[in-house]
Short mmCIF file of C-alpha atoms in Angstrom, two decimals:
data_model
loop_
_atom_site.label_atom_id
_atom_site.label_comp_id
_atom_site.label_asym_id
_atom_site.label_seq_id
_atom_site.Cartn_x
_atom_site.Cartn_y
_atom_site.Cartn_z
CA MET A 1 29.80 -3.38 15.04
CA LYS A 2 28.22 0.05 14.74
CA ILE A 3 24.45 0.00 14.20
CA THR A 4 22.79 3.05 12.65
CA LEU A 5 19.22 3.95 13.52
CA ARG A 6 17.82 4.99 10.15
CA THR A 7 14.09 5.14 10.84
CA TYR A 8 12.22 5.29 14.15
CA VAL A 9 8.63 6.40 13.96
CA PHE A 10 5.54 5.89 16.12
CA MET A 11 1.98 5.99 14.80
CA ASP A 12 -0.69 6.38 17.47
CA ALA A 13 -3.46 4.79 15.40
CA LEU A 14 -3.13 3.02 12.07
CA GLN A 15 -5.71 4.37 9.63
CA PRO A 16 -8.09 1.85 7.99
CA GLN A 17 -6.56 1.79 4.52
CA LEU A 18 -2.96 1.65 5.71
CA ALA A 19 -3.73 -1.06 8.29
CA SER A 20 -5.45 -3.12 5.60
CA TYR A 21 -2.56 -2.55 3.20
CA ILE A 22 0.01 -3.74 5.75
CA ALA A 23 -2.15 -6.76 6.50
CA THR A 24 -2.36 -7.58 2.79
CA SER A 25 1.41 -7.82 2.44
CA SER A 26 2.30 -8.84 6.00
CA GLN A 27 4.17 -12.09 6.62
CA GLY A 28 3.60 -11.86 10.36
CA PHE A 29 0.72 -10.92 12.66
CA LEU A 30 -1.86 -8.70 11.00
CA PRO A 31 -2.55 -5.20 12.36
CA VAL A 32 -6.07 -3.80 12.44
CA PRO A 33 -7.25 -0.18 12.18
CA GLY A 34 -6.64 1.72 15.39
CA ASP A 35 -3.60 -0.29 16.44
CA ALA A 36 -0.58 1.69 17.58
CA CYS A 37 2.41 1.00 15.37
CA MET A 38 6.18 1.43 15.42
CA TRP A 39 8.35 1.26 12.29
CA ILE A 40 12.08 0.86 12.81
CA GLU A 41 14.87 0.55 10.26
CA VAL A 42 18.54 -0.06 11.07
CA ALA A 43 21.80 -0.65 9.25
CA PRO A 44 23.31 -3.16 8.74
CA GLY A 45 20.28 -5.34 8.05
CA MET A 46 21.15 -8.36 10.20
CA ALA A 47 21.03 -6.23 13.35
CA VAL A 48 17.24 -6.21 13.16
CA HIS A 49 17.00 -9.81 14.43
CA ASN A 50 18.38 -9.10 17.90
CA LEU A 51 16.32 -5.94 18.22
CA SER A 52 13.15 -7.80 17.26
CA ASP A 53 13.97 -10.47 19.82
CA ILE A 54 14.33 -7.89 22.59
CA ALA A 55 11.01 -6.22 21.80
CA LEU A 56 9.04 -9.47 21.48
CA LYS A 57 10.42 -11.06 24.65
CA LYS A 58 9.91 -8.08 26.92
CA THR A 59 6.59 -6.62 25.70
CA ASN A 60 3.29 -7.85 24.27
CA VAL A 61 3.75 -6.29 20.83
CA ARG A 62 3.14 -8.30 17.67
CA MET A 63 5.33 -8.14 14.60
CA GLY A 64 3.69 -7.65 11.22
CA GLU A 65 6.80 -7.24 9.10
CA GLN A 66 10.49 -8.00 9.26
CA VAL A 67 12.61 -7.45 6.16
CA VAL A 68 16.33 -8.23 6.32
CA GLU A 69 18.45 -6.93 3.47
CA ARG A 70 22.23 -6.67 3.47
CA ALA A 71 22.27 -2.93 3.90
CA PHE A 72 19.09 -2.30 5.90
CA GLY A 73 16.78 -4.21 8.22
CA SER A 74 13.21 -3.14 8.98
CA MET A 75 10.53 -4.16 11.45
CA GLU A 76 6.91 -3.23 12.06
CA LEU A 77 5.56 -3.66 15.61
CA HIS A 78 1.95 -3.10 16.63
CA PHE A 79 -0.43 -3.54 19.52
CA ARG A 80 -3.78 -2.07 20.58
CA ASN A 81 -2.23 -0.42 23.63
CA GLN A 82 0.01 2.50 22.71
CA SER A 83 2.10 2.12 25.87
CA GLU A 84 3.21 -1.39 24.86
CA VAL A 85 4.44 -0.16 21.49
CA LEU A 86 6.23 2.81 23.04
CA ALA A 87 7.84 0.49 25.61
CA ALA A 88 9.10 -1.79 22.82
CA GLY A 89 10.61 1.22 21.08
CA GLU A 90 12.34 2.37 24.26
CA LEU A 91 13.84 -1.09 24.77
CA ILE A 92 15.24 -1.03 21.26
CA LEU A 93 16.71 2.43 21.77
CA ARG A 94 18.29 1.23 25.02
CA ALA A 95 19.79 -1.77 23.28
CA LEU A 96 21.29 0.56 20.69
CA ASN A 97 22.51 2.90 23.45
CA THR A 98 20.91 5.82 21.67
CA THR A 99 17.85 8.07 21.59
CA MET A 100 15.08 8.73 19.09
CA GLU A 101 16.83 11.96 18.10
CA SER A 102 19.68 9.95 16.55
CA ARG A 103 17.40 8.72 13.75
CA LEU A 104 18.19 10.03 10.29
CA ARG A 105 16.29 12.96 8.86
CA CYS A 106 13.77 12.19 6.15
CA LYS A 107 14.79 13.43 2.71
CA VAL A 108 12.08 14.01 0.13
CA ALA A 109 13.44 12.67 -3.15
CA TRP A 110 10.27 13.21 -5.20
CA ASN A 111 6.96 14.97 -4.57
CA GLU A 112 4.36 15.51 -7.28
CA ILE A 113 0.66 15.55 -8.12
CA ILE A 114 -0.30 14.34 -11.58
CA ARG A 115 -3.77 15.54 -12.50
CA ALA A 116 -6.38 13.78 -14.64
CA ILE A 117 -4.59 10.44 -15.05
CA THR A 118 -5.15 8.94 -18.51
CA PRO A 119 -6.73 5.46 -18.92
CA ASP A 120 -3.49 3.97 -20.28
CA HIS A 121 -1.45 5.33 -17.38
CA ALA A 122 -3.99 4.09 -14.82
CA THR A 123 -4.01 0.62 -16.38
CA LEU A 124 -0.21 0.35 -16.25
CA ILE A 125 -0.14 1.34 -12.56
CA ASN A 126 -2.94 -1.08 -11.69
CA ARG A 127 -1.19 -3.99 -13.41
CA GLN A 128 2.01 -3.53 -11.41
CA LEU A 129 2.65 -5.17 -8.03
CA ARG A 130 0.05 -2.99 -6.34
CA LYS A 131 -1.56 -4.18 -3.09
CA GLY A 132 -3.84 -1.21 -2.43
CA SER A 133 -6.80 0.19 -4.32
CA MET A 134 -6.86 0.67 -8.09
CA ILE A 135 -6.26 4.12 -9.50
CA LEU A 136 -9.07 5.42 -11.70
CA PRO A 137 -8.72 7.38 -14.96
CA GLY A 138 -9.45 11.07 -14.56
CA LYS A 139 -8.38 11.20 -10.91
CA SER A 140 -5.32 12.99 -9.54
CA MET A 141 -2.35 10.97 -8.36
CA PHE A 142 -0.12 12.10 -5.47
CA ILE A 143 3.31 10.43 -5.52
CA LEU A 144 6.03 10.78 -2.89
CA GLU A 145 9.48 9.25 -2.56
CA VAL A 146 11.58 9.53 0.60
CA GLU A 147 14.83 8.34 2.13
CA PRO A 148 15.10 6.37 4.43
CA ALA A 149 12.30 4.18 3.14
CA GLY A 150 10.47 3.49 6.40
CA TYR A 151 9.30 7.08 6.86
CA ILE A 152 6.90 6.67 3.95
CA VAL A 153 4.57 4.69 6.22
CA TYR A 154 4.20 7.62 8.60
CA ALA A 155 3.60 10.00 5.71
CA ALA A 156 0.90 7.67 4.36
CA ASN A 157 -0.83 7.37 7.73
CA GLU A 158 -0.88 11.12 8.31
CA ALA A 159 -2.13 11.80 4.80
CA GLU A 160 -4.98 9.33 5.29
CA LYS A 161 -5.87 10.99 8.60
CA ALA A 162 -6.11 14.41 7.00
CA ALA A 163 -7.67 13.80 3.59
CA HIS A 164 -10.44 11.79 1.98
CA ILE A 165 -7.87 10.02 -0.18
CA THR A 166 -7.46 6.52 -1.64
CA LEU A 167 -4.31 4.54 -0.90
CA VAL A 168 -2.96 2.89 -4.04
CA ASP A 169 0.50 1.70 -3.00
CA VAL A 170 3.16 2.00 -0.29
CA LYS A 171 6.68 0.61 -0.60
CA ALA A 172 8.64 0.98 2.63
CA PHE A 173 11.70 -1.19 2.02
CA GLY A 174 15.00 -0.67 0.25
CA SER A 175 16.87 2.57 -0.25
CA PHE A 176 13.79 4.69 -0.94
CA GLY A 177 10.16 4.56 0.22
CA ARG A 178 7.39 5.30 -2.26
CA LEU A 179 3.77 6.31 -1.79
CA THR A 180 0.96 6.54 -4.36
CA MET A 181 -2.46 7.99 -3.48
CA MET A 182 -5.50 8.91 -5.56
CA GLY A 183 -8.34 11.42 -5.28
CA ASN A 184 -9.76 14.51 -6.85
CA GLU A 185 -7.46 17.52 -7.09
CA ALA A 186 -8.39 18.96 -3.70
CA GLU A 187 -8.03 15.59 -1.96
CA ALA A 188 -4.64 14.96 -3.54
CA GLU A 189 -3.43 18.41 -2.52
CA GLU A 190 -4.63 17.94 1.06
CA ALA A 191 -2.91 14.55 1.27
CA GLN A 192 0.28 16.10 -0.05
CA ARG A 193 0.18 18.91 2.52
CA ALA A 194 -0.39 16.46 5.36
CA ALA A 195 2.39 14.10 4.26
CA LEU A 196 4.96 16.90 3.92
CA ALA A 197 3.92 18.42 7.25
CA ALA A 198 4.39 15.00 8.89
CA ILE A 199 7.92 14.79 7.47
CA ASP A 200 8.70 18.29 8.76
CA ARG A 201 7.60 17.24 12.26
CA LEU A 202 9.84 14.18 12.15
CA ASN A 203 12.83 16.19 11.04
CA GLN A 204 12.62 18.51 14.03
CA ARG A 205 13.95 15.61 16.12
CA ALA A 206 16.44 13.84 13.87
CA VAL A 207 20.05 14.15 12.71
CA PRO A 208 21.04 15.13 9.15
CA HIS A 209 22.45 12.56 6.71
CA THR A 210 26.26 12.56 6.58
#
């Protein structure tokens, strides 16, 4: 059965808010800030089990997330030592008989900054299934939606590296990944620039959607 590599992305150091967010929702071993991280998504979803098995048996990486849907399967691997995470990724690529460049390009489906959020709007967002920080009235909200979903984690990590921004929510599973961040106008704009630049870097070594 043909397995498609949808997302393959390496993060050299998880930023504090993102690491804490993943730990909040993680069903596996919790990452900590500074851990190296690999996020991989394949299709069909069941293929992720064998790939996880290969990585865990042959390296010291820990798994924080594994989500198996019918269409897509995702995994998050992390370890303090970057070389272990990179080795796990190489083993998975070898098992798929492919290279990192075969991953799908990241499509931006939505990209917007909403300025001066109203109290009602902030309350509605905060009462949803949010696992990050609350959004505050009067702040600016940066929202981003991408396909495949897993790339949103990389965008979030790079935005947090570049800007003094607050992470509100990250959804990295399903057909589309979604990111919500909060700050003043300048912080939101800097986070947006960093996230889009990160996506551009990924797309330099990826194949277009068919």
